[in-house]
């Protein structure tokens, strides 16, 4: 006796019809015959949502999976929207893909559908990173673009990032309008799958040099690189697209000692040497750190499969290597860019930086100390890109980033760019080494100047429909019973970004938050500590971010204060993270 609800069963029956190819129908029928009801429910309980960043999901058959039909439908909806937005124009889009299983075939499928709709497609001949797709949209003057990637998700996932004509991911009103167009497609017969070769132009490896040269023009201290051309750099692409461009970029910058982690150099969608291809994870960085130790490297870096995020390990005075988090990487980059430009007399009155609401306030502290304006956005680099586009021509973007290891120096693209970041991290290491300082020395000096910020991210994974419902309930429970204190410290303010309001917990006074609505809760304590709760938009997770701060006066107190802040984080997190 089936326990599936009628809506799910109706979707299954639709997918068993002759509209779908025989291979798809056979796989679904097999699940039905074997009474795999949990798999059927997760595969069909909803349509795979074309969310505000595109699609992301597990590959397989079904309406809630990444496959030929869900990708075809998304692309047809996007094509329909482009035609409405750009009537009587020759529309063009750029398409790229990463090293994930099926990414190349999905990329060609997307190109087929666009071309069948008489849209010109600039299709990368081989896999290339997400930031190069953003760059290509701007370089070729395209109306949009699509990147096939699930970023750092596990190997069973794939995804579809949609871009607009500024090179940024879709934002309001286009995101919701495209979703409407996609949802308006009710039949497979409405999707044009027949490729028109005449509408497709391949982007070959010559394009790499255009991208490299544009980035190289942003270099702040080429003389430091020249002096430190033998800086020892270890790099891993973690089986992703970074191998196609990061070593070339570093060599073009002038670095001659770039050692690639051989075991992780080959693009491979099974990511055989890691559990998750995510440079936020210590396990994923372990081989690069091991090689760094062997070579006595100055800096160790690794990028995720689509090379938009970068993880970094730095050398401690003890000779050991330590991973630094996204807040630390971004703070170092922000300080390097702003201090260098000030020293060179290049800071302008209209310069600005950008960070997200869950990113360390150390970013904004640094900006304020240099009298540089800062913007704060919702989580997701597309919102940073949106700010860049809005103030383009009036204000000058310098650097921006988010705690999830995404950074960008200069405004060549409208997305996070680990290729660009790798080059600037290496240049920054060379510049400070030229002054006799390590990146660890610089980090400690930032803590002594601005306060020792310590952050921790805790993620709870909740898979499938049951997991999605549980995450929704967790946020509802938090809103229904707001914590009055965290770790024994009174909560002074609660910011509910879904309601668009901040509440003073002492007076009850409410004030408006001038950002788009988003399912995020933020708690600020009397000490100025911040804890944020946020369901992930790209993974089946709910995330809790904690940031605490204490004054650091003497270098020798670093270890003691670090331990004290760790204890504080643990106590605060215990009061809010309920699994």
mmCIF file of C-alpha atoms in Angstrom, residues 86-257:
data_model
loop_
_atom_site.group_PDB
_atom_site.id
_atom_site.type_symbol
_atom_site.label_atom_id
_atom_site.label_comp_id
_atom_site.label_asym_id
_atom_site.label_seq_id
_atom_site.Cartn_x
_atom_site.Cartn_y
_atom_site.Cartn_z
ATOM 1 C CA UNK A 86 15.473 41.987 -25.102
ATOM 2 C CA UNK A 87 12.941 42.087 -27.969
ATOM 3 C CA UNK A 88 14.229 42.629 -31.508
ATOM 4 C CA UNK A 89 17.828 41.948 -30.409
ATOM 5 C CA UNK A 90 20.314 39.203 -31.177
ATOM 6 C CA UNK A 91 20.541 37.699 -27.710
ATOM 7 C CA UNK A 92 23.726 35.959 -26.630
ATOM 8 C CA UNK A 93 24.706 33.929 -23.576
ATOM 9 C CA UNK A 94 27.916 32.339 -22.287
ATOM 10 C CA UNK A 95 27.963 28.756 -20.965
ATOM 11 C CA UNK A 96 30.630 26.967 -18.936
ATOM 12 C CA UNK A 97 30.867 23.869 -16.736
ATOM 13 C CA UNK A 98 33.063 22.368 -14.044
ATOM 14 C CA UNK A 99 34.556 18.905 -13.458
ATOM 15 C CA UNK A 100 31.501 17.298 -11.862
ATOM 16 C CA UNK A 101 29.990 14.162 -13.300
ATOM 17 C CA UNK A 102 27.602 15.170 -16.118
ATOM 18 C CA UNK A 103 28.600 18.852 -16.012
ATOM 19 C CA UNK A 104 29.951 18.791 -19.568
ATOM 20 C CA UNK A 105 26.908 16.983 -20.994
ATOM 21 C CA UNK A 106 24.588 19.308 -19.044
ATOM 22 C CA UNK A 107 26.554 22.288 -20.396
ATOM 23 C CA UNK A 108 26.082 21.082 -23.956
ATOM 24 C CA UNK A 109 22.387 20.462 -23.245
ATOM 25 C CA UNK A 110 21.996 24.071 -22.075
ATOM 26 C CA UNK A 111 23.787 25.277 -25.223
ATOM 27 C CA UNK A 112 21.461 23.113 -27.334
ATOM 28 C CA UNK A 113 18.301 24.603 -25.832
ATOM 29 C CA UNK A 114 19.516 28.197 -26.114
ATOM 30 C CA UNK A 115 20.647 27.644 -29.712
ATOM 31 C CA UNK A 116 17.313 26.016 -30.584
ATOM 32 C CA UNK A 117 15.686 29.243 -29.367
ATOM 33 C CA UNK A 118 17.853 31.250 -31.800
ATOM 34 C CA UNK A 119 20.043 32.603 -29.005
ATOM 35 C CA UNK A 120 23.767 32.846 -29.745
ATOM 36 C CA UNK A 121 25.861 30.749 -27.362
ATOM 37 C CA UNK A 122 29.497 31.293 -26.418
ATOM 38 C CA UNK A 123 30.288 27.798 -25.140
ATOM 39 C CA UNK A 124 33.555 27.044 -23.388
ATOM 40 C CA UNK A 125 35.270 24.241 -25.293
ATOM 41 C CA UNK A 126 36.610 22.777 -22.057
ATOM 42 C CA UNK A 127 35.803 23.093 -18.378
ATOM 43 C CA UNK A 128 36.586 26.491 -16.854
ATOM 44 C CA UNK A 129 35.880 28.193 -13.494
ATOM 45 C CA UNK A 130 32.736 30.104 -12.545
ATOM 46 C CA UNK A 131 34.525 33.494 -12.422
ATOM 47 C CA UNK A 132 35.659 33.019 -16.033
ATOM 48 C CA UNK A 133 32.004 32.551 -16.995
ATOM 49 C CA UNK A 134 31.139 35.838 -15.281
ATOM 50 C CA UNK A 135 34.082 37.480 -17.048
ATOM 51 C CA UNK A 136 32.983 36.048 -20.421
ATOM 52 C CA UNK A 137 29.444 37.456 -20.040
ATOM 53 C CA UNK A 138 30.918 40.934 -19.635
ATOM 54 C CA UNK A 139 33.691 40.469 -22.226
ATOM 55 C CA UNK A 140 31.379 39.306 -25.021
ATOM 56 C CA UNK A 141 28.563 41.694 -24.096
ATOM 57 C CA UNK A 142 26.144 38.842 -23.446
ATOM 58 C CA UNK A 143 22.639 39.228 -22.056
ATOM 59 C CA UNK A 144 23.257 36.332 -19.677
ATOM 60 C CA UNK A 145 25.113 33.163 -18.881
ATOM 61 C CA UNK A 146 24.885 29.750 -17.258
ATOM 62 C CA UNK A 147 27.455 27.853 -15.201
ATOM 63 C CA UNK A 148 26.975 24.126 -14.590
ATOM 64 C CA UNK A 149 28.319 23.451 -11.101
ATOM 65 C CA UNK A 150 27.266 22.492 -7.597
ATOM 66 C CA UNK A 151 30.248 24.359 -6.181
ATOM 67 C CA UNK A 152 31.567 22.462 -3.141
ATOM 68 C CA UNK A 153 28.592 20.113 -2.624
ATOM 69 C CA UNK A 154 29.141 16.327 -2.406
ATOM 70 C CA UNK A 155 29.739 14.385 -5.630
ATOM 71 C CA UNK A 156 26.107 13.285 -6.116
ATOM 72 C CA UNK A 157 25.061 16.925 -6.659
ATOM 73 C CA UNK A 158 25.087 19.184 -9.658
ATOM 74 C CA UNK A 159 23.791 22.687 -10.207
ATOM 75 C CA UNK A 160 22.899 25.472 -12.610
ATOM 76 C CA UNK A 161 23.859 29.081 -11.875
ATOM 77 C CA UNK A 162 22.106 31.691 -14.000
ATOM 78 C CA UNK A 163 23.724 35.068 -14.761
ATOM 79 C CA UNK A 164 22.414 38.387 -16.083
ATOM 80 C CA UNK A 165 24.062 40.857 -18.474
ATOM 81 C CA UNK A 166 26.211 42.474 -15.767
ATOM 82 C CA UNK A 167 27.995 39.163 -15.159
ATOM 83 C CA UNK A 168 26.280 38.692 -11.789
ATOM 84 C CA UNK A 169 23.888 35.971 -10.722
ATOM 85 C CA UNK A 170 20.204 36.799 -11.055
ATOM 86 C CA UNK A 171 18.838 39.280 -8.520
ATOM 87 C CA UNK A 172 15.499 41.082 -8.180
ATOM 88 C CA UNK A 173 13.396 41.467 -10.204
ATOM 89 C CA UNK A 174 14.913 39.042 -12.722
ATOM 90 C CA UNK A 175 15.278 36.126 -10.285
ATOM 91 C CA UNK A 176 11.570 35.921 -9.457
ATOM 92 C CA UNK A 177 10.521 36.736 -13.025
ATOM 93 C CA UNK A 178 12.613 33.881 -14.431
ATOM 94 C CA UNK A 179 11.136 31.520 -11.831
ATOM 95 C CA UNK A 180 7.675 32.512 -13.077
ATOM 96 C CA UNK A 181 8.694 31.736 -16.679
ATOM 97 C CA UNK A 182 10.167 28.373 -15.690
ATOM 98 C CA UNK A 183 7.071 27.409 -13.702
ATOM 99 C CA UNK A 184 4.857 28.370 -16.660
ATOM 100 C CA UNK A 185 6.285 25.444 -18.664
ATOM 101 C CA UNK A 186 3.881 22.554 -18.122
ATOM 102 C CA UNK A 187 4.991 20.054 -20.754
ATOM 103 C CA UNK A 188 8.245 18.616 -22.070
ATOM 104 C CA UNK A 189 6.950 19.430 -25.553
ATOM 105 C CA UNK A 190 7.479 23.136 -24.803
ATOM 106 C CA UNK A 191 11.248 22.628 -24.411
ATOM 107 C CA UNK A 192 13.301 23.054 -27.596
ATOM 108 C CA UNK A 193 16.100 20.473 -27.414
ATOM 109 C CA UNK A 194 17.210 20.464 -31.069
ATOM 110 C CA UNK A 195 20.663 22.054 -31.287
ATOM 111 C CA UNK A 196 21.410 24.646 -33.996
ATOM 112 C CA UNK A 197 25.152 24.473 -34.586
ATOM 113 C CA UNK A 198 25.179 27.818 -36.384
ATOM 114 C CA UNK A 199 24.199 29.545 -33.119
ATOM 115 C CA UNK A 200 27.090 28.099 -31.091
ATOM 116 C CA UNK A 201 30.619 29.551 -30.948
ATOM 117 C CA UNK A 202 33.298 27.761 -28.937
ATOM 118 C CA UNK A 203 35.567 29.650 -26.539
ATOM 119 C CA UNK A 204 38.994 28.057 -26.705
ATOM 120 C CA UNK A 205 42.081 28.265 -24.478
ATOM 121 C CA UNK A 206 43.159 31.588 -26.070
ATOM 122 C CA UNK A 207 40.528 33.234 -23.872
ATOM 123 C CA UNK A 208 42.610 32.310 -20.801
ATOM 124 C CA UNK A 209 45.207 34.920 -21.680
ATOM 125 C CA UNK A 210 42.592 37.672 -21.977
ATOM 126 C CA UNK A 211 41.367 36.864 -18.471
ATOM 127 C CA UNK A 212 44.923 36.566 -17.088
ATOM 128 C CA UNK A 213 46.029 39.878 -18.613
ATOM 129 C CA UNK A 214 42.984 41.693 -17.239
ATOM 130 C CA UNK A 215 43.747 40.396 -13.735
ATOM 131 C CA UNK A 216 47.464 41.093 -14.021
ATOM 132 C CA UNK A 217 46.674 44.765 -14.654
ATOM 133 C CA UNK A 218 45.193 44.881 -11.117
ATOM 134 C CA UNK A 219 48.459 43.899 -9.391
ATOM 135 C CA UNK A 220 49.314 46.398 -6.641
ATOM 136 C CA UNK A 221 52.919 45.484 -5.811
ATOM 137 C CA UNK A 222 54.568 43.805 -8.831
ATOM 138 C CA UNK A 223 57.965 44.866 -7.446
ATOM 139 C CA UNK A 224 57.364 42.731 -4.335
ATOM 140 C CA UNK A 225 56.519 39.721 -6.507
ATOM 141 C CA UNK A 226 59.687 40.288 -8.511
ATOM 142 C CA UNK A 227 61.737 40.380 -5.297
ATOM 143 C CA UNK A 228 59.985 37.255 -3.992
ATOM 144 C CA UNK A 229 59.578 35.318 -7.250
ATOM 145 C CA UNK A 230 60.824 32.191 -5.421
ATOM 146 C CA UNK A 231 58.012 32.393 -2.863
ATOM 147 C CA UNK A 232 57.050 28.779 -2.198
ATOM 148 C CA UNK A 233 53.411 28.221 -3.075
ATOM 149 C CA UNK A 234 51.516 24.938 -2.789
ATOM 150 C CA UNK A 235 48.237 24.744 -4.708
ATOM 151 C CA UNK A 236 45.492 22.124 -5.047
ATOM 152 C CA UNK A 237 42.473 22.322 -7.378
ATOM 153 C CA UNK A 238 40.804 19.446 -5.433
ATOM 154 C CA UNK A 239 40.011 17.671 -8.737
ATOM 155 C CA UNK A 240 38.308 20.796 -10.120
ATOM 156 C CA UNK A 241 38.570 23.528 -12.741
ATOM 157 C CA UNK A 242 41.254 25.504 -10.932
ATOM 158 C CA UNK A 243 43.965 23.369 -12.535
ATOM 159 C CA UNK A 244 43.112 24.925 -15.920
ATOM 160 C CA UNK A 245 43.977 28.478 -14.880
ATOM 161 C CA UNK A 246 45.350 29.036 -11.335
ATOM 162 C CA UNK A 247 48.909 27.775 -12.013
ATOM 163 C CA UNK A 248 48.964 29.786 -15.262
ATOM 164 C CA UNK A 249 47.752 32.887 -13.405
ATOM 165 C CA UNK A 250 50.388 32.540 -10.669
ATOM 166 C CA UNK A 251 53.145 31.993 -13.237
ATOM 167 C CA UNK A 252 51.996 35.018 -15.243
ATOM 168 C CA UNK A 253 52.046 37.055 -12.024
ATOM 169 C CA UNK A 254 55.732 36.158 -11.705
ATOM 170 C CA UNK A 255 55.779 33.312 -9.189
ATOM 171 C CA UNK A 256 58.221 30.603 -10.225
ATOM 172 C CA UNK A 257 57.853 28.089 -7.377
#
